[in-house]
Amino acid sequence: MQWKTLKTKDNVVAFQSRNNTPKKSCRPRIASEDTDALAESPEMPEFYPITDKIIESALHNSYLGVSTTCPEAKDFENESLYDGEVLEQNVMENAKPENASMIFCTGSIPGTVEDAALGFLADTEARTRKRVSKCTEAAVSDVKILTSIQGPSFEDPFRFFGVKWLTLSALSAVKYFVKPRDFLILESSGMALDSNGERFCYLLVHSIILDEVPEFGRFALMRQTMSACHIIRPRNVNEVEVFSRGFTGSVGGLAERLYLNLYCDGMMAVPKMIEEAYSRKLVLMAAEVFIQLRFLSGKHSILVRVAVTKSTEVLGYYSTTQYAFCVDTPSAESAVKRILSPEVSGSKKLTEIALKFCLKCYLAAKSLSAWEVGLNSLSVTEPE
């Protein structure tokens, strides 16, 4: 397979596969309201045939691990499964629409595996809306978690496995020419150990078909198919390697180019997800200081999680001050401005509050343990 460079952003490079099939001389027909032809929808992908037992046995543990001593692992090392053509045949060919282009992204960015796992985690509708809004140039109209098969726990605060349905609309004047898209996806995120015992985190998203969730063409929605796999591995201290690969279904014409660009932006959004993890750390740090202030004023709070559930109240309190909870007033040059989004369940509008922090407080928040932040915000959302 041949690849061409598509774009570069935030030290991440995106490549698009070249279509080696000869082009037809006639102009392809573009689907319209009067046609019944639909883009091919992907079925559930097949797993790697030899590693099924490895995955099955690993899922018994909360923290995934693969033993290098098991016979299946040896077979995996000895077999030629690393060959790109075999992987493409076993997994992608049965899921990818015929004319869909593969997108591959890679790069090295600042952060840790735990920070990326915290940024990947979207176990609630509010967190899903926030993650998608931060990572794409599209408006998130609606988000529903249809089923949560496995959620985060105190043993593993980054784990999520469930089915989601969401709708995206183009921004600006493009929305008048391109219909909104809806997605029915199976999503899995968390941390794992490879065969060498090295930690990595992952985010897997794949379109599925459910009889209970048909296409909503009569509501002016077009079902978009896609698949994405993000793998984050440690490179150096506070630096990780990003490997992302996937495809999006063809919908024809301008919409195809538009949503391919949106899909590519989403594939390259791992740095934004890590930044969102830093924002969650700032919210937790703000909640801790808020509790201390309430304690000094006689209004006692027992748990930090109580303040996190009232993140709108916390951030609203700090928005009235010049530099949030900073003790020292920094110079304008050293101030760090961050836009934080409290998690509000049931709300279809993303609430954003702009705050200023001194560099010292900002770096202190970034150094907080992502694991502890995940534990302190287990499925915490605000009531409406």
One Martini backbone bead per residue (centre of mass of N, CA, C, O) as a GRO file, in nm:
protein
  384
    1MET     BB    1   0.096   0.036   0.022
    2GLN     BB    2   0.034   0.370  -0.048
    3TRP     BB    3   0.148   0.700   0.063
    4LYS     BB    4   0.025   1.028   0.155
    5THR     BB    5   0.053   1.343   0.249
    6LEU     BB    6  -0.186   1.545   0.413
    7LYS     BB    7  -0.090   1.646   0.716
    8THR     BB    8   0.028   1.889   0.969
    9LYS     BB    9  -0.010   1.862   1.339
   10ASP     BB   10   0.124   1.885   1.637
   11ASN     BB   11   0.352   1.672   1.544
   12VAL     BB   12   0.143   1.540   1.339
   13VAL     BB   13   0.116   1.293   1.085
   14ALA     BB   14  -0.078   1.255   0.787
   15PHE     BB   15  -0.197   0.972   0.602
   16GLN     BB   16  -0.288   0.858   0.269
   17SER     BB   17  -0.416   0.632   0.078
   18ARG     BB   18  -0.370   0.488  -0.225
   19ASN     BB   19  -0.544   0.430  -0.519
   20ASN     BB   20  -0.477   0.156  -0.741
   21THR     BB   21  -0.723   0.180  -0.888
   22PRO     BB   22  -0.866   0.239  -1.169
   23LYS     BB   23  -1.015   0.491  -1.321
   24LYS     BB   24  -1.303   0.601  -1.427
   25SER     BB   25  -1.432   0.777  -1.692
   26CYS     BB   26  -1.677   0.810  -1.542
   27ARG     BB   27  -1.897   0.972  -1.355
   28PRO     BB   28  -1.990   0.947  -1.050
   29ARG     BB   29  -2.255   0.885  -0.864
   30ILE     BB   30  -2.461   1.088  -0.666
   31ALA     BB   31  -2.619   1.093  -0.393
   32SER     BB   32  -2.969   1.129  -0.315
   33GLU     BB   33  -3.298   1.160  -0.231
   34ASP     BB   34  -3.386   0.966  -0.493
   35THR     BB   35  -3.206   0.752  -0.370
   36ASP     BB   36  -3.124   0.415  -0.235
   37ALA     BB   37  -2.835   0.443  -0.215
   38LEU     BB   38  -2.583   0.324   0.007
   39ALA     BB   39  -2.342   0.319   0.207
   40GLU     BB   40  -2.135   0.106   0.318
   41SER     BB   41  -2.157  -0.097   0.596
   42PRO     BB   42  -1.987  -0.201   0.858
   43GLU     BB   43  -1.887  -0.462   1.010
   44MET     BB   44  -1.769  -0.653   1.230
   45PRO     BB   45  -1.463  -0.713   1.317
   46GLU     BB   46  -1.199  -0.909   1.307
   47PHE     BB   47  -0.989  -1.085   1.480
   48TYR     BB   48  -0.707  -1.201   1.554
   49PRO     BB   49  -0.672  -1.536   1.534
   50ILE     BB   50  -0.428  -1.591   1.750
   51THR     BB   51  -0.520  -1.357   1.981
   52ASP     BB   52  -0.789  -1.433   2.118
   53LYS     BB   53  -0.684  -1.572   2.383
   54ILE     BB   54  -0.529  -1.335   2.488
   55ILE     BB   55  -0.763  -1.138   2.517
   56GLU     BB   56  -0.948  -1.315   2.691
   57SER     BB   57  -0.747  -1.352   2.933
   58ALA     BB   58  -0.689  -1.045   2.983
   59LEU     BB   59  -0.993  -0.958   3.064
   60HIS     BB   60  -0.983  -1.073   3.362
   61ASN     BB   61  -0.827  -0.822   3.401
   62SER     BB   62  -0.822  -0.495   3.474
   63TYR     BB   63  -0.516  -0.512   3.388
   64LEU     BB   64  -0.379  -0.557   3.112
   65GLY     BB   65  -0.216  -0.867   2.998
   66VAL     BB   66   0.078  -1.028   2.840
   67SER     BB   67   0.221  -1.330   2.811
   68THR     BB   68   0.536  -1.450   2.694
   69THR     BB   69   0.488  -1.769   2.783
   70CYS     BB   70   0.269  -1.821   2.606
   71PRO     BB   71   0.197  -1.994   2.320
   72GLU     BB   72   0.045  -1.769   2.169
   73ALA     BB   73   0.275  -1.560   2.178
   74LYS     BB   74   0.475  -1.726   2.015
   75ASP     BB   75   0.303  -1.749   1.764
   76PHE     BB   76   0.284  -1.444   1.717
   77GLU     BB   77   0.595  -1.408   1.671
   78ASN     BB   78   0.632  -1.630   1.438
   79GLU     BB   79   0.431  -1.520   1.278
   80SER     BB   80   0.315  -1.321   0.983
   81LEU     BB   81   0.134  -1.073   1.126
   82TYR     BB   82   0.312  -0.815   1.050
   83ASP     BB   83   0.197  -0.816   0.788
   84GLY     BB   84   0.011  -0.586   0.623
   85GLU     BB   85  -0.161  -0.769   0.434
   86VAL     BB   86  -0.276  -0.958   0.653
   87LEU     BB   87  -0.414  -0.746   0.827
   88GLU     BB   88  -0.592  -0.631   0.602
   89GLN     BB   89  -0.744  -0.898   0.546
   90ASN     BB   90  -0.847  -0.974   0.846
   91VAL     BB   91  -0.976  -0.674   0.913
   92MET     BB   92  -1.031  -0.439   0.695
   93GLU     BB   93  -1.175  -0.575   0.446
   94ASN     BB   94  -1.444  -0.647   0.624
   95ALA     BB   95  -1.496  -0.318   0.697
   96LYS     BB   96  -1.412  -0.164   0.449
   97PRO     BB   97  -1.489   0.023   0.217
   98GLU     BB   98  -1.383   0.011  -0.100
   99ASN     BB   99  -1.333   0.351  -0.136
  100ALA     BB  100  -1.183   0.382   0.118
  101SER     BB  101  -0.957   0.562   0.306
  102MET     BB  102  -0.666   0.547   0.465
  103ILE     BB  103  -0.558   0.658   0.793
  104PHE     BB  104  -0.233   0.781   0.908
  105CYS     BB  105  -0.088   0.848   1.235
  106THR     BB  106   0.214   1.024   1.354
  107GLY     BB  107   0.406   1.089   1.664
  108SER     BB  108   0.561   1.324   1.895
  109ILE     BB  109   0.452   1.403   2.231
  110PRO     BB  110   0.362   1.550   2.501
  111GLY     BB  111   0.349   1.326   2.778
  112THR     BB  112   0.146   1.062   2.902
  113VAL     BB  113  -0.025   0.775   2.921
  114GLU     BB  114  -0.220   0.870   3.145
  115ASP     BB  115  -0.310   1.132   3.009
  116ALA     BB  116  -0.431   0.997   2.759
  117ALA     BB  117  -0.636   0.820   2.910
  118LEU     BB  118  -0.790   1.061   3.034
  119GLY     BB  119  -0.862   1.192   2.756
  120PHE     BB  120  -1.022   0.940   2.642
  121LEU     BB  121  -1.223   0.950   2.858
  122ALA     BB  122  -1.594   0.876   2.788
  123ASP     BB  123  -1.846   0.772   3.013
  124THR     BB  124  -2.013   1.024   2.932
  125GLU     BB  125  -2.200   1.253   2.770
  126ALA     BB  126  -2.039   1.503   2.856
  127ARG     BB  127  -1.754   1.391   2.779
  128THR     BB  128  -1.818   1.330   2.487
  129ARG     BB  129  -1.891   1.616   2.399
  130LYS     BB  130  -1.621   1.745   2.480
  131ARG     BB  131  -1.426   1.573   2.312
  132VAL     BB  132  -1.553   1.624   2.031
  133SER     BB  133  -1.547   1.938   2.039
  134LYS     BB  134  -1.228   1.960   2.078
  135CYS     BB  135  -1.155   1.757   1.807
  136THR     BB  136  -1.364   1.920   1.626
  137GLU     BB  137  -1.517   2.110   1.341
  138ALA     BB  138  -1.798   2.050   1.502
  139ALA     BB  139  -2.130   2.012   1.585
  140VAL     BB  140  -2.285   1.888   1.873
  141SER     BB  141  -2.612   1.787   1.894
  142ASP     BB  142  -2.588   1.473   1.996
  143VAL     BB  143  -2.582   1.242   2.291
  144LYS     BB  144  -2.567   0.875   2.338
  145ILE     BB  145  -2.571   0.618   2.579
  146LEU     BB  146  -2.693   0.305   2.527
  147THR     BB  147  -2.436   0.138   2.648
  148SER     BB  148  -2.260   0.009   2.946
  149ILE     BB  149  -2.049  -0.253   2.982
  150GLN     BB  150  -1.786  -0.081   3.076
  151GLY     BB  151  -1.639   0.089   3.347
  152PRO     BB  152  -1.503   0.270   3.564
  153SER     BB  153  -1.270   0.217   3.839
  154PHE     BB  154  -1.064   0.182   4.111
  155GLU     BB  155  -0.883  -0.022   3.943
  156ASP     BB  156  -0.991   0.135   3.657
  157PRO     BB  157  -1.033   0.474   3.553
  158PHE     BB  158  -1.006   0.421   3.208
  159ARG     BB  159  -1.249   0.239   3.159
  160PHE     BB  160  -1.430   0.168   2.842
  161PHE     BB  161  -1.749   0.002   2.728
  162GLY     BB  162  -1.956   0.097   2.444
  163VAL     BB  163  -2.256   0.253   2.318
  164LYS     BB  164  -2.297   0.510   2.064
  165TRP     BB  165  -2.482   0.819   1.988
  166LEU     BB  166  -2.424   1.071   1.728
  167THR     BB  167  -2.424   1.421   1.621
  168LEU     BB  168  -2.315   1.610   1.329
  169SER     BB  169  -2.232   1.951   1.233
  170ALA     BB  170  -2.170   2.188   1.034
  171LEU     BB  171  -2.019   2.485   0.994
  172SER     BB  172  -2.147   2.752   0.902
  173ALA     BB  173  -2.244   2.756   0.565
  174VAL     BB  174  -2.220   2.443   0.517
  175LYS     BB  175  -2.491   2.349   0.662
  176TYR     BB  176  -2.671   2.427   0.397
  177PHE     BB  177  -2.530   2.172   0.212
  178VAL     BB  178  -2.490   1.976   0.463
  179LYS     BB  179  -2.574   1.714   0.622
  180PRO     BB  180  -2.617   1.566   0.894
  181ARG     BB  181  -2.450   1.338   1.112
  182ASP     BB  182  -2.460   0.998   1.216
  183PHE     BB  183  -2.348   0.780   1.492
  184LEU     BB  184  -2.272   0.424   1.538
  185ILE     BB  185  -2.082   0.313   1.821
  186LEU     BB  186  -1.795   0.136   1.928
  187GLU     BB  187  -1.632   0.177   2.249
  188SER     BB  188  -1.277   0.172   2.356
  189SER     BB  189  -1.097   0.221   2.669
  190GLY     BB  190  -0.748   0.228   2.798
  191MET     BB  191  -0.524   0.005   2.956
  192ALA     BB  192  -0.206  -0.171   2.890
  193LEU     BB  193  -0.008  -0.464   2.819
  194ASP     BB  194   0.243  -0.585   2.670
  195SER     BB  195   0.464  -0.847   2.607
  196ASN     BB  196   0.689  -0.653   2.774
  197GLY     BB  197   0.530  -0.480   3.005
  198GLU     BB  198   0.426  -0.228   2.855
  199ARG     BB  199   0.267   0.059   2.859
  200PHE     BB  200  -0.061   0.141   2.723
  201CYS     BB  201  -0.296   0.321   2.524
  202TYR     BB  202  -0.651   0.328   2.416
  203LEU     BB  203  -0.868   0.394   2.116
  204LEU     BB  204  -1.180   0.253   2.011
  205VAL     BB  205  -1.364   0.303   1.697
  206HIS     BB  206  -1.681   0.159   1.569
  207SER     BB  207  -1.900   0.085   1.343
  208ILE     BB  208  -2.244  -0.017   1.365
  209ILE     BB  209  -2.523  -0.256   1.365
  210LEU     BB  210  -2.870  -0.183   1.459
  211ASP     BB  211  -3.202  -0.249   1.472
  212GLU     BB  212  -3.270  -0.033   1.707
  213VAL     BB  213  -3.081   0.168   1.507
  214PRO     BB  214  -3.172   0.328   1.263
  215GLU     BB  215  -3.198   0.517   1.005
  216PHE     BB  216  -3.256   0.896   0.985
  217GLY     BB  217  -3.366   1.020   0.702
  218ARG     BB  218  -3.640   1.166   0.791
  219PHE     BB  219  -3.435   1.367   0.978
  220ALA     BB  220  -3.183   1.459   0.804
  221LEU     BB  221  -2.996   1.196   0.835
  222MET     BB  222  -2.662   1.064   0.794
  223ARG     BB  223  -2.496   0.771   0.794
  224GLN     BB  224  -2.181   0.736   0.939
  225THR     BB  225  -1.882   0.572   0.872
  226MET     BB  226  -1.627   0.433   1.104
  227SER     BB  227  -1.269   0.407   1.200
  228ALA     BB  228  -1.062   0.388   1.508
  229CYS     BB  229  -0.706   0.382   1.616
  230HIS     BB  230  -0.541   0.437   1.931
  231ILE     BB  231  -0.187   0.449   2.014
  232ILE     BB  232  -0.003   0.485   2.327
  233ARG     BB  233   0.345   0.537   2.378
  234PRO     BB  234   0.636   0.541   2.528
  235ARG     BB  235   0.946   0.725   2.490
  236ASN     BB  236   0.987   0.935   2.717
  237VAL     BB  237   1.003   1.166   2.935
  238ASN     BB  238   0.717   1.321   2.874
  239GLU     BB  239   0.684   1.116   2.614
  240VAL     BB  240   0.497   1.024   2.319
  241GLU     BB  241   0.354   0.787   2.099
  242VAL     BB  242   0.168   0.804   1.792
  243PHE     BB  243  -0.098   0.571   1.679
  244SER     BB  244  -0.307   0.603   1.387
  245ARG     BB  245  -0.605   0.428   1.251
  246GLY     BB  246  -0.833   0.455   0.958
  247PHE     BB  247  -1.181   0.521   0.854
  248THR     BB  248  -1.421   0.655   0.614
  249GLY     BB  249  -1.705   0.683   0.468
  250SER     BB  250  -1.862   0.724   0.168
  251VAL     BB  251  -2.076   1.021   0.043
  252GLY     BB  252  -1.992   1.220  -0.160
  253GLY     BB  253  -1.839   1.477  -0.272
  254LEU     BB  254  -1.821   1.735  -0.061
  255ALA     BB  255  -1.879   1.563   0.191
  256GLU     BB  256  -1.633   1.382   0.170
  257ARG     BB  257  -1.414   1.601   0.204
  258LEU     BB  258  -1.516   1.721   0.466
  259TYR     BB  259  -1.524   1.452   0.645
  260LEU     BB  260  -1.231   1.379   0.598
  261ASN     BB  261  -1.120   1.629   0.740
  262LEU     BB  262  -1.261   1.581   1.011
  263TYR     BB  263  -1.142   1.301   1.058
  264CYS     BB  264  -0.845   1.385   1.053
  265ASP     BB  265  -0.863   1.577   1.294
  266GLY     BB  266  -0.946   1.352   1.493
  267MET     BB  267  -0.685   1.175   1.451
  268MET     BB  268  -0.500   1.448   1.544
  269ALA     BB  269  -0.624   1.493   1.864
  270VAL     BB  270  -0.438   1.395   2.096
  271PRO     BB  271  -0.321   1.663   2.209
  272LYS     BB  272  -0.605   1.766   2.297
  273MET     BB  273  -0.664   1.538   2.497
  274ILE     BB  274  -0.428   1.603   2.685
  275GLU     BB  275  -0.522   1.892   2.746
  276GLU     BB  276  -0.788   1.796   2.875
  277ALA     BB  277  -0.649   1.656   3.111
  278TYR     BB  278  -0.534   1.918   3.229
  279SER     BB  279  -0.810   2.047   3.282
  280ARG     BB  280  -0.902   1.834   3.488
  281LYS     BB  281  -0.678   1.903   3.688
  282LEU     BB  282  -0.763   2.197   3.737
  283VAL     BB  283  -1.041   2.132   3.850
  284LEU     BB  284  -0.940   1.969   4.093
  285MET     BB  285  -0.761   2.190   4.215
  286ALA     BB  286  -0.991   2.393   4.250
  287ALA     BB  287  -1.159   2.213   4.441
  288GLU     BB  288  -0.955   2.193   4.672
  289VAL     BB  289  -0.938   2.498   4.730
  290PHE     BB  290  -1.240   2.542   4.772
  291ILE     BB  291  -1.259   2.367   5.025
  292GLN     BB  292  -1.061   2.529   5.197
  293LEU     BB  293  -1.226   2.792   5.190
  294ARG     BB  294  -1.484   2.670   5.319
  295PHE     BB  295  -1.350   2.579   5.579
  296LEU     BB  296  -1.257   2.865   5.674
  297SER     BB  297  -1.574   2.969   5.652
  298GLY     BB  298  -1.747   2.701   5.772
  299LYS     BB  299  -1.783   2.528   5.498
  300HIS     BB  300  -1.804   2.206   5.491
  301SER     BB  301  -1.611   1.948   5.320
  302ILE     BB  302  -1.526   1.615   5.257
  303LEU     BB  303  -1.514   1.584   4.942
  304VAL     BB  304  -1.385   1.640   4.635
  305ARG     BB  305  -1.623   1.523   4.465
  306VAL     BB  306  -1.827   1.737   4.549
  307ALA     BB  307  -1.685   1.970   4.394
  308VAL     BB  308  -1.683   1.838   4.115
  309THR     BB  309  -1.997   1.832   4.083
  310LYS     BB  310  -1.958   2.167   4.126
  311SER     BB  311  -1.788   2.303   3.888
  312THR     BB  312  -1.951   2.555   3.818
  313GLU     BB  313  -1.925   2.688   4.094
  314VAL     BB  314  -1.621   2.689   4.110
  315LEU     BB  315  -1.553   2.840   3.841
  316GLY     BB  316  -1.737   3.082   3.900
  317TYR     BB  317  -1.578   3.183   4.142
  318TYR     BB  318  -1.300   3.226   3.988
  319SER     BB  319  -1.407   3.428   3.763
  320THR     BB  320  -1.399   3.679   3.980
  321THR     BB  321  -1.104   3.650   3.955
  322GLN     BB  322  -0.792   3.708   3.823
  323TYR     BB  323  -0.611   3.429   3.945
  324ALA     BB  324  -0.775   3.244   4.081
  325PHE     BB  325  -0.574   3.048   4.322
  326CYS     BB  326  -0.346   3.238   4.330
  327VAL     BB  327  -0.120   3.385   4.541
  328ASP     BB  328   0.043   3.502   4.314
  329THR     BB  329   0.085   3.775   4.111
  330PRO     BB  330   0.131   3.772   3.793
  331SER     BB  331   0.241   3.836   3.508
  332ALA     BB  332   0.124   3.871   3.193
  333GLU     BB  333   0.345   3.681   3.063
  334SER     BB  334   0.298   3.428   3.286
  335ALA     BB  335   0.019   3.384   3.210
  336VAL     BB  336  -0.244   3.131   3.206
  337LYS     BB  337  -0.491   3.057   2.970
  338ARG     BB  338  -0.802   2.886   3.039
  339ILE     BB  339  -1.056   2.663   2.907
  340LEU     BB  340  -1.319   2.549   3.094
  341SER     BB  341  -1.533   2.241   3.131
  342PRO     BB  342  -1.800   2.163   3.274
  343GLU     BB  343  -1.994   1.891   3.391
  344VAL     BB  344  -2.316   1.860   3.226
  345SER     BB  345  -2.592   1.695   3.252
  346GLY     BB  346  -2.817   1.715   2.967
  347SER     BB  347  -2.653   1.913   2.814
  348LYS     BB  348  -2.622   2.064   2.474
  349LYS     BB  349  -2.419   2.271   2.604
  350LEU     BB  350  -2.104   2.404   2.614
  351THR     BB  351  -1.939   2.500   2.896
  352GLU     BB  352  -1.737   2.802   2.934
  353ILE     BB  353  -1.439   2.896   3.132
  354ALA     BB  354  -1.227   3.164   3.185
  355LEU     BB  355  -0.888   3.133   3.308
  356LYS     BB  356  -0.624   3.235   3.529
  357PHE     BB  357  -0.276   3.136   3.560
  358CYS     BB  358  -0.007   3.062   3.701
  359LEU     BB  359   0.264   2.882   3.618
  360LYS     BB  360   0.291   2.725   3.882
  361CYS     BB  361  -0.002   2.612   3.895
  362TYR     BB  362  -0.008   2.479   3.618
  363LEU     BB  363   0.231   2.280   3.668
  364ALA     BB  364   0.106   2.149   3.918
  365ALA     BB  365  -0.139   2.032   3.770
  366LYS     BB  366   0.015   1.861   3.554
  367SER     BB  367   0.160   1.679   3.791
  368LEU     BB  368  -0.071   1.532   3.841
  369SER     BB  369  -0.231   1.245   3.884
  370ALA     BB  370  -0.426   1.081   3.661
  371TRP     BB  371  -0.528   0.858   3.843
  372GLU     BB  372  -0.644   1.041   4.069
  373VAL     BB  373  -0.836   1.198   3.889
  374GLY     BB  374  -1.002   0.953   3.802
  375LEU     BB  375  -1.096   0.873   4.090
  376ASN     BB  376  -1.230   1.170   4.156
  377SER     BB  377  -1.417   1.127   3.860
  378LEU     BB  378  -1.631   0.901   3.886
  379SER     BB  379  -1.899   0.961   3.720
  380VAL     BB  380  -1.908   1.287   3.728
  381THR     BB  381  -2.203   1.489   3.745
  382GLU     BB  382  -2.431   1.722   3.695
  383PRO     BB  383  -2.713   1.838   3.777
  384GLU     BB  384  -2.979   2.017   3.633
   0.00000   0.00000   0.00000
